[in-house]
Coordinates of C-alpha atoms in Angstrom, one line a residue:
X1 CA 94.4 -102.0 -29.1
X2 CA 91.9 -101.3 -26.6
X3 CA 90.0 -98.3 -25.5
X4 CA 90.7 -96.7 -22.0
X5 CA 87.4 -97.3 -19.7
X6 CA 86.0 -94.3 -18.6
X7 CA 87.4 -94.3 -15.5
X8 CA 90.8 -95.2 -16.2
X9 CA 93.6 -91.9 -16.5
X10 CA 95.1 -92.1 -20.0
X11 CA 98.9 -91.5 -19.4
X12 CA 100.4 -90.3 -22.2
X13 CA 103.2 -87.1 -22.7
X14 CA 101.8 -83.8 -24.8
X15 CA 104.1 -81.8 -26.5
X16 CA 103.9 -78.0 -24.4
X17 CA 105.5 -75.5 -26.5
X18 CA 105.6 -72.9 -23.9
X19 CA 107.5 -75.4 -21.2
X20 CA 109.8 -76.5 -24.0
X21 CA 110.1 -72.5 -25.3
X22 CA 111.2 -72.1 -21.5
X23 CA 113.9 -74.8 -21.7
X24 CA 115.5 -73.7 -24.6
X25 CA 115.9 -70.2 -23.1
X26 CA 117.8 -71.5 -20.0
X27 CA 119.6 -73.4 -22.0
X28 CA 121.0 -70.3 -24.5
X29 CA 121.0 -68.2 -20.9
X30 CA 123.0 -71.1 -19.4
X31 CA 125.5 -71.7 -22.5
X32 CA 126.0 -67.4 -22.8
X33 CA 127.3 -67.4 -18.9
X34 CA 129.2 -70.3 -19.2
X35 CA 130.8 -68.6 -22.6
X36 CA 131.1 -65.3 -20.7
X37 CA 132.7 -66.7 -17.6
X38 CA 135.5 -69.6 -19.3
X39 CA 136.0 -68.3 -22.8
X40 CA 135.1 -64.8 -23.7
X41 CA 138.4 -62.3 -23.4
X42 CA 137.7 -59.8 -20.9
X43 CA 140.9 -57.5 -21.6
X44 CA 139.7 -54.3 -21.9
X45 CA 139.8 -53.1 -25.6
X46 CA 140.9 -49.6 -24.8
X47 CA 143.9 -51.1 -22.8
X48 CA 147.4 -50.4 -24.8
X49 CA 149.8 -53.0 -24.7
X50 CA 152.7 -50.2 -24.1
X51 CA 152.4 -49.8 -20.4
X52 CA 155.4 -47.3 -20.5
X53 CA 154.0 -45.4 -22.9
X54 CA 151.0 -45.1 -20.5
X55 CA 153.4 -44.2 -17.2
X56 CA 155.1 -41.5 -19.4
X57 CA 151.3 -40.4 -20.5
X58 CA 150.5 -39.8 -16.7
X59 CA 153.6 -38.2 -15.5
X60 CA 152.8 -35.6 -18.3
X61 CA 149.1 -35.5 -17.7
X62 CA 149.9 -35.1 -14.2
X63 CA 151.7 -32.0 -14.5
X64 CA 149.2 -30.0 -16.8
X65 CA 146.3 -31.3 -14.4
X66 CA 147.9 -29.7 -11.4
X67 CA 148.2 -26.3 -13.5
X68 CA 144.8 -26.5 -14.7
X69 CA 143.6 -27.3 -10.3
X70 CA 145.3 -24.0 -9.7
X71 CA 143.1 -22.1 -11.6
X72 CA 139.7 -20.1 -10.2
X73 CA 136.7 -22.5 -10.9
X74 CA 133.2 -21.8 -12.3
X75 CA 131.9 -21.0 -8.5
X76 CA 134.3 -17.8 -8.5
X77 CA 132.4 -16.4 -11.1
X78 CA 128.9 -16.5 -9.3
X79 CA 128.6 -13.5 -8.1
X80 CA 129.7 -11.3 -10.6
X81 CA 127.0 -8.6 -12.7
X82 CA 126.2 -8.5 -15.0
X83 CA 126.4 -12.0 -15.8
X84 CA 128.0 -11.0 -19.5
X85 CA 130.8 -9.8 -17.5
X86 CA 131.4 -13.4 -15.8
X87 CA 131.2 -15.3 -18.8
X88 CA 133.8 -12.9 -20.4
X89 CA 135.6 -13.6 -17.2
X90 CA 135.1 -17.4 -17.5
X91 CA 136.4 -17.4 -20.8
X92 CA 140.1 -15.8 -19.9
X93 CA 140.2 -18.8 -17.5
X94 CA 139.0 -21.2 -20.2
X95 CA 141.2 -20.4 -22.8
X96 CA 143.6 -20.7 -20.3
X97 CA 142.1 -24.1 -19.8
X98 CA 142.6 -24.9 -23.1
X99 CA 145.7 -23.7 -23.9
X100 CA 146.8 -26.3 -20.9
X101 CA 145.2 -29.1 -22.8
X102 CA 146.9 -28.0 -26.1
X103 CA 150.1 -27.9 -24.9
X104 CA 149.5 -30.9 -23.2
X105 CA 148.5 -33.1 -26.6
X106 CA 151.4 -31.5 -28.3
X107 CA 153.5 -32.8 -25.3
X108 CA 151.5 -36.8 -25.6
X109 CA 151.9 -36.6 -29.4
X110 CA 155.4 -35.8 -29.0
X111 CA 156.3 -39.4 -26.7
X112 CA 156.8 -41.9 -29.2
X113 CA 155.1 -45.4 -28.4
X114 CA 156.8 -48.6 -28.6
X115 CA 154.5 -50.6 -30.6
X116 CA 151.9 -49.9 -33.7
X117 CA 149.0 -51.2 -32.0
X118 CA 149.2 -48.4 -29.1
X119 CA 150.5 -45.8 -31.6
X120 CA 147.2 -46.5 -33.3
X121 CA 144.7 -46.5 -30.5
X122 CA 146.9 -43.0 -28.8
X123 CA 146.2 -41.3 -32.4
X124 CA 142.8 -42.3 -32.1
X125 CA 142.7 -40.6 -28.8
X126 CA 144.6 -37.7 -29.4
X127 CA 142.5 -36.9 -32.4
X128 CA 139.4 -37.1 -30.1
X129 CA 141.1 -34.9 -28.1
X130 CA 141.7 -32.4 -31.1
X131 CA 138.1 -32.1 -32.0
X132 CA 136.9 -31.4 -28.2
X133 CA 139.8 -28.5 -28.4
X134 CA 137.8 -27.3 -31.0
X135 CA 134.5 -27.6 -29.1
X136 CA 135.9 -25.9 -26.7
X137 CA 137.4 -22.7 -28.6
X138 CA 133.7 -22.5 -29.9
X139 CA 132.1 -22.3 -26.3
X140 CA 134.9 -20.4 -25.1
X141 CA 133.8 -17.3 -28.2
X142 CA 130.4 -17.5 -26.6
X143 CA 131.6 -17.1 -23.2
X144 CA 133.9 -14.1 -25.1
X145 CA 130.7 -12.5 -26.3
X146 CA 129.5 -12.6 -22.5
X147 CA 126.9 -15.2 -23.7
X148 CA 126.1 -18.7 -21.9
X149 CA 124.9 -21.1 -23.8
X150 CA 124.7 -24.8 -23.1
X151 CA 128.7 -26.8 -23.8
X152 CA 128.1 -28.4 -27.1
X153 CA 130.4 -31.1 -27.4
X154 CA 130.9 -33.5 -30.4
X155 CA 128.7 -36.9 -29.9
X156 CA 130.6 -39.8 -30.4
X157 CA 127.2 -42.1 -31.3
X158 CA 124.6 -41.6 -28.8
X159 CA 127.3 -40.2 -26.1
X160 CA 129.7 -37.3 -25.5
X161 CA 133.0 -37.6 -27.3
X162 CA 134.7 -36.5 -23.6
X163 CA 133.5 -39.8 -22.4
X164 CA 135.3 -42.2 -24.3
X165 CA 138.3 -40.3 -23.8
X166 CA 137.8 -40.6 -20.1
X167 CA 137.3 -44.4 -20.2
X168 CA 140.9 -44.7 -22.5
X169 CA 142.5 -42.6 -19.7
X170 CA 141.0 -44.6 -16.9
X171 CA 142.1 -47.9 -18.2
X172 CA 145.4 -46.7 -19.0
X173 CA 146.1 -45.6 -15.6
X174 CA 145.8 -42.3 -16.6
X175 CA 143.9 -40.6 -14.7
X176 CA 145.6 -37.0 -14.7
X177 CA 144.9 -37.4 -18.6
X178 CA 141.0 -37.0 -18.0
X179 CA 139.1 -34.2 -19.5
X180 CA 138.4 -31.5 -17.2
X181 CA 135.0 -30.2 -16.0
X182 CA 135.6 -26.6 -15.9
X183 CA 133.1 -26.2 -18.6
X184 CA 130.5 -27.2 -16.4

């Protein structure tokens, strides 16, 4: 074997981890899209398989929705003094609110669904919807006691519990079924 002259250009390949670092990056970023795009399942999780059950959910959603749009909204309140005296105000119209949404529940827990899979994920739901109820009643005493303090509503992780129950609703169809924002 002979020694390159100096002036001769030695051709030979290095190894470069940071190109070859690069490469196998695209690669996985290449392989997740192409998994993502052909084979991943896209249905949305919180999407019953009952669709009937989710038509009879919005007709009855529907109708408590409408009585709830009927009533005076936080702006009413805005000029009234003291502001003790429009919180207790607030709070007739809030339990009145929530009273709705009770009867409501009762009314969703009462329409049987046709398979155990939706059954499940509804009671899920409607238990969600239980424990805002309660947050609610406890606001709703502060509002009583002509206090105003911030809605505390049950987390659900890092998130309001109100939120997941919207996105069930919204990929039901349900939109009437949302939880309203007269708490505000």
């Amino acid at each position: 074997m002979s020694r390159p002259e100096t002036g001769e250009r030695q051709h030979r390949r290095r190894f470069r981890p940071a190109a070859f670092g690069v490469g196998v990056a695209l690669a996985l970023l290449a392989a997740m899209w192409i998994y993502i795009f052909f084979f991943a399942d896209t249905a949305n999780p919180n999407r019953v398989p009952d669709r009937a059950w989710a038509a009879r959910a919005e007709t009855i959603c529907k109708g408590y929705a409408d009585q709830i749009k009927v009533l005076p909204d936080a702006s009413t309140f805005a000029d009234i003094k003291p502001k003790a005296e429009a919180m207790r105000q607030r709070a007739v119209v809030g339990q009145r609110v929530t009273d709705l949404l009770t009867a409501m529940v009762a009314s969703l827990r009462a329409t049987p669904a046709a398979d155990a899979v939706t059954a499940d994920a509804v009671n899920k739901w409607l238990a969600d919807y239980d424990t805002y109820l309660g947050d609610r009643h406890r606001h709703l005493e502060s509002w009583a006691a002509g206090e105003d303090p911030p809605f505390a509503e049950t987390a659900d992780g890092n998130r309001p519990l109100s939120l997941g129950m919207d996105d069930f609703a919204n990929a039901n169809d349900m939109g009437s079924c949302e939880v309203p924002g007269d708490l505000g």
